[in-house]
XYZ file of C-alpha atoms in Angstrom:
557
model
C 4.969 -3.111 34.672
C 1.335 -3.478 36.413
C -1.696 -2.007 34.848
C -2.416 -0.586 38.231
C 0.578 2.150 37.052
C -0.919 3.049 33.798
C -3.637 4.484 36.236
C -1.366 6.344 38.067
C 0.194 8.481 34.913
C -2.235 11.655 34.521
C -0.863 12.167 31.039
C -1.917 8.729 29.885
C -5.353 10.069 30.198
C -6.990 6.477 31.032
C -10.122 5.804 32.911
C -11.057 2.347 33.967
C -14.341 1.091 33.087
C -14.000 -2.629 34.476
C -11.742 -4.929 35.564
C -10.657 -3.541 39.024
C -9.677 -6.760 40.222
C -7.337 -7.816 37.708
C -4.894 -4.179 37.737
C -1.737 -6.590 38.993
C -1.806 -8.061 35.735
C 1.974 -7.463 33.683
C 2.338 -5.620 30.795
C 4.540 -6.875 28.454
C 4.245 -5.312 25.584
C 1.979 -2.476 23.312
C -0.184 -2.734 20.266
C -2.523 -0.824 18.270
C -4.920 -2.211 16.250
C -8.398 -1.581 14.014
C -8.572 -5.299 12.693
C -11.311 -7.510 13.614
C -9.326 -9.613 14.577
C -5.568 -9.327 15.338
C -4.718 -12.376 16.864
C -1.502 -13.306 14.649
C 0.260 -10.027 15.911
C -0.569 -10.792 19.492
C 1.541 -13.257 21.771
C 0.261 -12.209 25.026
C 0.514 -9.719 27.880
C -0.068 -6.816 25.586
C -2.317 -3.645 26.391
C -4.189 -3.464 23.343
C -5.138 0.530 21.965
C -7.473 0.540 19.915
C -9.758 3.481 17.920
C -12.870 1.211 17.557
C -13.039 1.723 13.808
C -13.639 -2.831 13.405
C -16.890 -2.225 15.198
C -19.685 -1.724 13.102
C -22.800 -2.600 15.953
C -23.261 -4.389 19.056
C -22.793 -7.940 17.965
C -19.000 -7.342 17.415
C -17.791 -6.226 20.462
C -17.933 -10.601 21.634
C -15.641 -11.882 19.240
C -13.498 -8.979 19.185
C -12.836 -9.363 22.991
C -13.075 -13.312 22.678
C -9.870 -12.931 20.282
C -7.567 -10.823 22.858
C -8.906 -13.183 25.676
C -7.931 -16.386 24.027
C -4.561 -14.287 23.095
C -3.993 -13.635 26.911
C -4.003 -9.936 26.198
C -3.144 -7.828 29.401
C -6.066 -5.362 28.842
C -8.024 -3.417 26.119
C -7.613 1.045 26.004
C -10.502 2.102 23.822
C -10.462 5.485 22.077
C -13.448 7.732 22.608
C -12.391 10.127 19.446
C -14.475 8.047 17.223
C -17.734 7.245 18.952
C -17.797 9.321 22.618
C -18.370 7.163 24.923
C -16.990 3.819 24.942
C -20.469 1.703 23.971
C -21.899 -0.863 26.712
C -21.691 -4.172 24.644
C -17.965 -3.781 24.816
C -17.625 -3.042 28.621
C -20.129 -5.987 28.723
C -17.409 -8.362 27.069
C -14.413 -7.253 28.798
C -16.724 -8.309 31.945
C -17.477 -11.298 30.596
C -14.256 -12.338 29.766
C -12.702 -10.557 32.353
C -10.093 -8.341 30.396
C -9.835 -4.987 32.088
C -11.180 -2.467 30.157
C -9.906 1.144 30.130
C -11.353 4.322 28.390
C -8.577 6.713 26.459
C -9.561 10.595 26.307
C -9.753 11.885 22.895
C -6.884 14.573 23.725
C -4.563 11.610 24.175
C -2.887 10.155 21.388
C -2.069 6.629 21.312
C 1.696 7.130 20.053
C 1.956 8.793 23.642
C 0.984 5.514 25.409
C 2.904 3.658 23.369
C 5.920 5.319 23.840
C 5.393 5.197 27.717
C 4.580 1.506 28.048
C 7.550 0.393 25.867
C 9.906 2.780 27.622
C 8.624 1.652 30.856
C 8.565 -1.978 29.939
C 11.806 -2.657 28.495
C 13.300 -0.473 31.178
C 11.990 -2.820 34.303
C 13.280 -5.672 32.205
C 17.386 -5.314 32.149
C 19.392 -2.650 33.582
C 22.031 -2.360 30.347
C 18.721 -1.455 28.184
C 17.423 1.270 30.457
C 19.508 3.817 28.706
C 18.010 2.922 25.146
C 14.317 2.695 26.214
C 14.664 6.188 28.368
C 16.012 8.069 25.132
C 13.836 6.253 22.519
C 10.804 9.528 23.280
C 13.295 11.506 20.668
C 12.254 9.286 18.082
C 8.663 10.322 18.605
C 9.568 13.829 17.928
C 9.824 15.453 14.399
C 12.247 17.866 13.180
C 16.263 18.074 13.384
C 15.800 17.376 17.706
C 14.322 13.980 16.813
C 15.915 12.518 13.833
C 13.530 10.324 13.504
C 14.090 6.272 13.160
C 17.896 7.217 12.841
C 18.077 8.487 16.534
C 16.758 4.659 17.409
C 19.377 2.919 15.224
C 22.040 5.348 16.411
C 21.048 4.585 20.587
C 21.348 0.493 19.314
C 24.403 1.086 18.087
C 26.061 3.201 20.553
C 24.507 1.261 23.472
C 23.817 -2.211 22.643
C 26.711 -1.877 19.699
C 24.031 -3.661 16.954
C 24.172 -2.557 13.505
C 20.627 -1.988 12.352
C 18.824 -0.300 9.234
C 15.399 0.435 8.389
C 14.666 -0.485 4.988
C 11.558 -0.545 2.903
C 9.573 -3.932 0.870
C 12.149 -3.042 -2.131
C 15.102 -3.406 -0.260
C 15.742 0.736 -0.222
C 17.357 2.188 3.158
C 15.619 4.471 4.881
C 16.991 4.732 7.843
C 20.309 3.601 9.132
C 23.142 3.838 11.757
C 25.680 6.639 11.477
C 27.818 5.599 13.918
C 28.727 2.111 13.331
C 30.336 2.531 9.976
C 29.209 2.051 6.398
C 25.433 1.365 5.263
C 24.597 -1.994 3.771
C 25.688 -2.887 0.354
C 22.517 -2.232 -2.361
C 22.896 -5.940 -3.510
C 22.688 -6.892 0.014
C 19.642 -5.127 1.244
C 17.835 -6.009 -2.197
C 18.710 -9.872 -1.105
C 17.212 -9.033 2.508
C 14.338 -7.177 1.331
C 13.812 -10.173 -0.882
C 14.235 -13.198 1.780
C 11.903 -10.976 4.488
C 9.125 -10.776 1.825
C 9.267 -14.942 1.087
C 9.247 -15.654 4.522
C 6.249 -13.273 5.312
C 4.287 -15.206 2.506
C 5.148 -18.319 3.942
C 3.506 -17.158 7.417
C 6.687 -17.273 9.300
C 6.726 -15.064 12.043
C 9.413 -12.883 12.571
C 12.668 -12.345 13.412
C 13.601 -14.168 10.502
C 17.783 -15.107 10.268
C 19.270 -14.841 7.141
C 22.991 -15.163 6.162
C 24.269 -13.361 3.574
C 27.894 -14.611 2.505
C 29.590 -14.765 6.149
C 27.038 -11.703 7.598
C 23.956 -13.371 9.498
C 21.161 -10.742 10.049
C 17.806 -10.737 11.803
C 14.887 -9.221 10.313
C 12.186 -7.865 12.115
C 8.628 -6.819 10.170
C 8.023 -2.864 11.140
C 3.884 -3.657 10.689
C 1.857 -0.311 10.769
C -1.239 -0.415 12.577
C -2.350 2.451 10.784
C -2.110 0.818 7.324
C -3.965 -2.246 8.697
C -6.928 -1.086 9.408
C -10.370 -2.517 9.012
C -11.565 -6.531 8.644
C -8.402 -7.321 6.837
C -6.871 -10.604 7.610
C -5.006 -11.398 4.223
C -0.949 -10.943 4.402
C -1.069 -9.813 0.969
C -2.495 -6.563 1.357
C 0.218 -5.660 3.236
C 3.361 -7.764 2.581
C 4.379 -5.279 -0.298
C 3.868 -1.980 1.865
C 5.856 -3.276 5.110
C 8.778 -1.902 6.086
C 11.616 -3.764 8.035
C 14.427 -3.463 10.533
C 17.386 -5.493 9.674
C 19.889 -6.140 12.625
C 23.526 -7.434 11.944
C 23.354 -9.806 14.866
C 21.916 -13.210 14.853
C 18.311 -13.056 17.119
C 18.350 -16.733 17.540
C 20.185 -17.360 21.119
C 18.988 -13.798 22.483
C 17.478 -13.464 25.804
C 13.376 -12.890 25.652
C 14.450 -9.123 27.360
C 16.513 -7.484 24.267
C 13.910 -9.318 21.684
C 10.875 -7.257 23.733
C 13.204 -4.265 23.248
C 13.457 -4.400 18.968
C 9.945 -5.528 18.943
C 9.490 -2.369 21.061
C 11.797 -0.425 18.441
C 9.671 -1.297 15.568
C 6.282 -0.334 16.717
C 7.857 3.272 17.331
C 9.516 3.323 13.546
C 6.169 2.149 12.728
C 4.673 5.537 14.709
C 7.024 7.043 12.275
C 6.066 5.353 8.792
C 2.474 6.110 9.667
C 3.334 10.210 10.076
C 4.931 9.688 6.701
C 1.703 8.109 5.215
C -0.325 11.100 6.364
C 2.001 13.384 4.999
C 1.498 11.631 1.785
C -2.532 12.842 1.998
C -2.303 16.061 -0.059
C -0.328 15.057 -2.759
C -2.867 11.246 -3.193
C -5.399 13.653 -3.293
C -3.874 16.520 -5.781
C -3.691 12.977 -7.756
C -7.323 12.118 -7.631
C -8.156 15.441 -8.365
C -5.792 15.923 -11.855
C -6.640 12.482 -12.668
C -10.789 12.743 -12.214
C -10.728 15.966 -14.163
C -8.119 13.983 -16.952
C -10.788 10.934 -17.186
C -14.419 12.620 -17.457
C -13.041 15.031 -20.432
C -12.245 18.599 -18.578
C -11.546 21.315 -20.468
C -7.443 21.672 -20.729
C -7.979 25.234 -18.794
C -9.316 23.405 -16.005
C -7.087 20.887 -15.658
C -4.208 23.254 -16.540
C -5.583 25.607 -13.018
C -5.744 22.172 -10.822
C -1.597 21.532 -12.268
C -0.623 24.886 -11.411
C -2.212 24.234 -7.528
C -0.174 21.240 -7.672
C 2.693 22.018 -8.939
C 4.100 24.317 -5.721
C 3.436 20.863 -3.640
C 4.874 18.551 -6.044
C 7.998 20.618 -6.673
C 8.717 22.558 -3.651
C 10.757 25.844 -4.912
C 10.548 25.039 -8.620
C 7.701 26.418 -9.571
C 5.252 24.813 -12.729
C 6.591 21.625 -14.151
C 7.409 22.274 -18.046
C 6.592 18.157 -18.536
C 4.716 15.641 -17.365
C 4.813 11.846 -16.929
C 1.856 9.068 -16.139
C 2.995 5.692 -14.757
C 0.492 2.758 -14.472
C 1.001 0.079 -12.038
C -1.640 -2.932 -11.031
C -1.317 -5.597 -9.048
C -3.497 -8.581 -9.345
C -3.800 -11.411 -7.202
C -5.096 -15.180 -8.106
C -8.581 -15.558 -7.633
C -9.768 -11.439 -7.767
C -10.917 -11.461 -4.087
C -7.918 -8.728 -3.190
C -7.939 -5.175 -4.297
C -4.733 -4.475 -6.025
C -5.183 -0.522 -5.847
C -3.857 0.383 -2.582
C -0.841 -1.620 -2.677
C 0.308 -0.541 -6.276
C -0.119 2.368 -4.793
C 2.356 2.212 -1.806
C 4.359 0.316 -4.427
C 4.304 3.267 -6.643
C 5.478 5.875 -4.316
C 8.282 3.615 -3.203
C 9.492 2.956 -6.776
C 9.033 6.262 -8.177
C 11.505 7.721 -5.197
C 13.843 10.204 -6.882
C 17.576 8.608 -5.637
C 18.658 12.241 -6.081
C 16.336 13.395 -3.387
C 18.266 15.232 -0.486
C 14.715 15.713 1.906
C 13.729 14.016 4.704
C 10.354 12.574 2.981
C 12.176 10.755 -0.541
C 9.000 10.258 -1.954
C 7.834 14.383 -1.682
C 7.740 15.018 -5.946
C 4.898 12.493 -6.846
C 1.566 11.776 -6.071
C -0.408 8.507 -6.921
C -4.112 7.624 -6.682
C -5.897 4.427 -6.944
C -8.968 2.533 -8.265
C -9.759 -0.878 -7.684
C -6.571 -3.098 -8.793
C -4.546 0.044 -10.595
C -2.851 3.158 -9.358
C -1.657 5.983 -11.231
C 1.110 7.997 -10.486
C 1.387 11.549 -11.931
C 4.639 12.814 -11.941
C 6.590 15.901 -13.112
C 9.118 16.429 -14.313
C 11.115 19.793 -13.198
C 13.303 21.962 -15.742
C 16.228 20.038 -16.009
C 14.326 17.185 -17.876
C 12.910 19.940 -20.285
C 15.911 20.815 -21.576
C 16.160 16.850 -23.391
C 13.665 16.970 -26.221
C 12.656 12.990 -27.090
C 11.777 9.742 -25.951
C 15.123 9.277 -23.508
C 13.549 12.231 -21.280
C 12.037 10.955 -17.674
C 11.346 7.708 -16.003
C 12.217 4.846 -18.415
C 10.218 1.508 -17.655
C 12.781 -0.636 -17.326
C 15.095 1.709 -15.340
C 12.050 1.847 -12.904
C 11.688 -1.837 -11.977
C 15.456 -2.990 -12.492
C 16.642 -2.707 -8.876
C 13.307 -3.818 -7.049
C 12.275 -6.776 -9.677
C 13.836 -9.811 -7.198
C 12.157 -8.579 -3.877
C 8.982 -7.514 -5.330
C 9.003 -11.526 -7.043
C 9.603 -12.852 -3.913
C 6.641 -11.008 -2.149
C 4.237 -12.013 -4.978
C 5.235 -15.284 -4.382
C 3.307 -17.650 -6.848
C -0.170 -16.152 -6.926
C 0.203 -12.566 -7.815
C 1.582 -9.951 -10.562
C 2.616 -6.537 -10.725
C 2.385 -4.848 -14.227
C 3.873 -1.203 -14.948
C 3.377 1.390 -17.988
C 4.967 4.731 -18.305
C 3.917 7.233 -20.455
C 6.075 9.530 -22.625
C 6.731 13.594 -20.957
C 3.922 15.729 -22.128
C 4.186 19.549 -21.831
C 1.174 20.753 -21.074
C -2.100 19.619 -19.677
C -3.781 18.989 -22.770
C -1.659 15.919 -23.540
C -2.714 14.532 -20.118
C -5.751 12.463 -21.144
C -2.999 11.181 -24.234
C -0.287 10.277 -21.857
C -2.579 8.311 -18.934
C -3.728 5.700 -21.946
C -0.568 5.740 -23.473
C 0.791 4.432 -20.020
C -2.364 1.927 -19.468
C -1.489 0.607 -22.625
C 2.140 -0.152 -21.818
C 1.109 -1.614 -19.015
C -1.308 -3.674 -21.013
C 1.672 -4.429 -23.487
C 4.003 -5.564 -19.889
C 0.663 -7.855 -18.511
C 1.292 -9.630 -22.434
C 4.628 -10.670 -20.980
C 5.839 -13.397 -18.892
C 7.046 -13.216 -15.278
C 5.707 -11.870 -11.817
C 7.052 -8.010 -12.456
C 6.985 -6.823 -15.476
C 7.266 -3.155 -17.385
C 6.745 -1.155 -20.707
C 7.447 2.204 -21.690
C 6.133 4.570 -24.276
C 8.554 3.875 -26.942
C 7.165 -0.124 -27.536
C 3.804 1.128 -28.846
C 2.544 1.523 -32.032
C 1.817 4.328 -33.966
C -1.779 4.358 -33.287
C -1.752 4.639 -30.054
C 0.188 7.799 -29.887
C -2.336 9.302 -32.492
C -5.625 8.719 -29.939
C -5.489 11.945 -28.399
C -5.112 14.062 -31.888
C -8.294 12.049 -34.039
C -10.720 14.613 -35.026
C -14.272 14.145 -33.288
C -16.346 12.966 -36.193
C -13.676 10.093 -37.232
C -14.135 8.907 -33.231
C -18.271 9.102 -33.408
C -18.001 7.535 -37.193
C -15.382 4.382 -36.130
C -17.032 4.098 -32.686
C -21.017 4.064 -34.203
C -19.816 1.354 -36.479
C -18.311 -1.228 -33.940
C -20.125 -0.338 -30.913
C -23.908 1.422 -31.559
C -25.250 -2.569 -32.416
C -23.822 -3.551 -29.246
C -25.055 -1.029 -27.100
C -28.960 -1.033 -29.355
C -28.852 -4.747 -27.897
C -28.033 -3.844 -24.429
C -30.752 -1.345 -24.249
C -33.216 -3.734 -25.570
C -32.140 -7.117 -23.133
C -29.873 -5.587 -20.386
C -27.365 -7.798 -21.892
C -23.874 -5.949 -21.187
C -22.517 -6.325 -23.834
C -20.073 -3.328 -23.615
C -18.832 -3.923 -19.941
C -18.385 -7.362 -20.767
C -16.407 -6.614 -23.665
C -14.264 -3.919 -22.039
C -13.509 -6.792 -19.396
C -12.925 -9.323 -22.094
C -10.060 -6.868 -23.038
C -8.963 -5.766 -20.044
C -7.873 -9.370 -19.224
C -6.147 -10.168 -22.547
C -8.488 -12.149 -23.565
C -8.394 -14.925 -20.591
C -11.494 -16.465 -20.236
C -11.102 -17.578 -16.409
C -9.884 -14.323 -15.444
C -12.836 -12.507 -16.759
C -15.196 -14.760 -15.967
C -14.169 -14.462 -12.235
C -13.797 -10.519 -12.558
C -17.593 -10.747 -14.233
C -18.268 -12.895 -11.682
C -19.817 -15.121 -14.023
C -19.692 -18.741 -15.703
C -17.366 -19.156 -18.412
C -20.132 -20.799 -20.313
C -22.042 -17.560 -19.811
C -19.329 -15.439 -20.962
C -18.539 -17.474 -23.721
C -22.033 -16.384 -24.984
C -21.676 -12.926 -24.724
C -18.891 -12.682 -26.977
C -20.669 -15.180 -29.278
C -22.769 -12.312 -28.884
C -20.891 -9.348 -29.906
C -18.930 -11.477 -33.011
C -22.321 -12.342 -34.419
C -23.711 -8.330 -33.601
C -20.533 -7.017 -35.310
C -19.051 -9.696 -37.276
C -16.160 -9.562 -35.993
C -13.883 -12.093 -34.245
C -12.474 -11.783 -30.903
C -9.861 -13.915 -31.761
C -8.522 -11.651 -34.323
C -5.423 -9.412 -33.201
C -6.945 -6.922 -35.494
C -10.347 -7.479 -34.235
C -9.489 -6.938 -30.737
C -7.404 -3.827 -31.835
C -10.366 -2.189 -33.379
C -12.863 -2.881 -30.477
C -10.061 -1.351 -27.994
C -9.799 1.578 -30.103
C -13.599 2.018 -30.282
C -13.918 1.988 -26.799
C -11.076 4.483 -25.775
C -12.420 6.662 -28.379
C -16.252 6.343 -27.122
């Protein structure tokens, strides 16, 4: 395919801005990208869409357009939704370096181009394809005429006769064949889901071939351009969110042709998992909402109104929820310099997926926010829960993690951790505030633990910590004047920080390094500041009890 054509399609909505002599270039191939620079998803001939988002002023636009140069990009389609007209420094650079340079009207959407170059492309490429690529448009569709990814897999099977399935980071199908027999085994896609993610951490690029007793399969990384947004270059803030296709074929001796066509096939699934991700929106932000309300001390009637607006979304015909459940996930990486929050929170809505949901969207009866390194999942619970009065009611930690544990290990590879809490059901929204640091104190209680995924549940904590929500207001002020009024007198006086450095202290069990990086400050310096607060107090870090007493003081305060 020449760009020349692209022209030529009305409905493509492109206007050329420079680069008239080079329209005979080929097209091989379509991306979409935000990042600053994409050049590990790029191999060359692609038209690159793009919604301008990594540009931030003129001095960008050179490296940006240096990148797809270098890459041997075909040309560069620039969005005018997000700032008009497409700015002069970049038409400058596509001169420059000359890579034609076209203009895409905001009416146009990019899944629209993309699902005419790839049909077009892998058309002109082999005749036995054609058929495949001509009907892939359903898949861009919603609603029983488009079936979504499972119209794709069914055209590979029926036409190309490969067995493929869609499944997500955990190793869950969620899409799949239904006319080439039987879905995959669970044990089998856990052990796929888990080989994909070490061989993405390694930097391998995909397909990667993996044989599974006598089975070899080729797995392909579905990446989301959506969900990539930005100046992010690290794998890890997206190696636990990616889904994958898994072929039952081996990719190694293909022709260049049919591996154009699944590369094709995953960026439109990945059209797909990014209308998902939207769809998520209202229920993240019902979330942020409860939770925001739950954290500055709301009145229950408030929070109680906000449930009952949530509840229709959260549990679509059911009406309220009788109970209630928090989970607490965070993912930390060595070294602090990745946020964690985002990806426990994809990693939350992918765990907390109800295996007895018959919908299209699995993950439609949750809804999960995030804040720096945690997320927090609220979920409820519908009637049938209700009916089981005690601790065996709901999620169970362990339950929760059992199935995904080996992936999830192999995608955190050696340098990161992924710690869960759940709370116990609460009834009403005045247990709320109880139930989120019941569940961030699990999680604190899985984070004591060895390994690289790890969980608690309600029922391993102490007494204590169920009583929080139910001590009467003067015993709070009266323990928390007594432990924390000399620290806070001191931080008036010097602008010392006492508290925040003690609430980091204890957020990171007590690890020097780790909260000295989080403080962003020498461990010598730290070391002071608790000298500090021990000699304020007398008290002793060290102490179990100590520690116990400071933590309760501050969730109290």
């Amino acid at each position: 395919m020449r760009l020349r054509a692209l022209l030529n399609t009305d409905a493509l909505g492109l206007r050329l801005l420079g680069g008239e002599d080079e329209l005979d270039r080929t097209v091989r191939g379509v991306m979409t990208t935000d990042l600053k620079d994409p050049s590990r998803y790029l191999s060359g001939g692609e038209l690159v869409l793009t919604g301008l988002a990594w540009r931030h002023d003129a001095d960008d636009s050179e490296p940006f357009v240096r990148i797809l140069a270098s890459a041997g990009v075909a040309a560069l389609a620039a969005g005018e939704a997000e700032l008009g007209d497409i700015p002069d420094d970049l038409v400058v650079a596509c001169a420059r370096h000359r890579l034609p340079l076209f203009a895409v009207n905001e009416s146009v959407a990019f899944a629209t181009i993309t699902e005419h170059v790839v049909r077009q492309v892998s058309g002109e490429r082999a005749g036995d394809l054609a058929a495949v690529v001509d009907r892939h448009r359903r898949m861009m569709t919603s609603g029983p005429a488009g079936g979504g990814p499972d119209v794709v897999l069914d055209l590979l099977g029926t036409d190309l006769d490969l067995r493929a399935w869609v499944l997500s980071p955990t190793g869950r199908p969620i899409a799949g064949s239904k006319l080439t027999g039987p879905g995959l085994p669970t044990g089998v896609c856990a052990e796929l889901a888990a080989e994909h993610l070490a061989a993405t951490r390694t930097g391998r690029r995909g397909p990667h071939r993996v044989t599974v007793g006598t089975t070899t399969y080729s797995l392909f990384p579905i990446r989301s351009a959506g969900r990539s947004t930005g100046a992010s270059r690290d794998v890890r803030e997206t190696v636990l969110s990616d889904w994958l296709l898994a072929v039952e074929a081996d990719a190694g001796d293909w022709p260049d042709e049919r591996l154009d066509l699944l590369q094709g096939v995953t960026q439109l699934i990945a059209v797909e998992r990014d209308r998902r991700d939207a769809a998520r929106t209202v229920r993240r932000r019902l979330a942020q909402e409860v939770l925001e309300l739950v954290q500055t001390g709301a009145a229950p009637a408030e929070i109680a109104a906000r449930l009952r607006v949530a509840a229709p979304v959260l549990l679509p015909g059911l009406g309220a929820a009788p109970h209630w459940q928090v989970v607490v996930a965070r993912v930390e990486w060595d070294g602090g310099e990745i946020e964690g929050g985002p990806v426990a929170q994809s990693l939350l809505e992918e765990i907390l997926v109800d295996p007895l949901s018959t919908g299209p969207e699995h993950s439609d009866r949750i809804a999960v926010a995030h804040t720096g390194d945690e997320a927090i999942a609220l979920v409820p619970l519908p009637a049938v829960s209700a009916e089981h009065d005690g601790s065996e009611s709901g999620l169970l930690a362990d339950t929760l993690l059992e199935a995904v544990r080996d992936p999830l290990s192999a995608g955190l590879n050696d340098d990161g951790r992924l710690t869960l809490g759940v709370s116990a059901a609460v009834h009403s929204a005045e247990g709320l505030r109880g139930a989120l640091e019941e569940a961030r104190h699990a999680r604190r209680v899985a984070a004591a633990r060895p390994g690289r995924v790890c969980a608690a549940g309600h029922q391993e904590l102490a007494s204590h910590v169920l009583l929080l929500p139910f001590v009467p207001d003067d015993v709070r002020r009266a323990f928390t004047a007594r432990l924390l009024d000399p620290l806070r007198d001191y931080d008036r006086r010097h602008r010392a920080e006492l508290i925040p450095t003690l609430e980091a202290f204890l957020d990171c069990d007590g690890s020097w390094t780790r909260c000295a990086t989080r403080l962003h400050l020498h461990v010598n310096t730290l070391r002071y500041r608790v000298g500090r607060i021990e000699q304020l107090t007398s008290r002793d870090l060290s102490r179990l009890e100590d520690k116990l007493d400071f933590f309760l003081a501050l969730r109290m305060s």
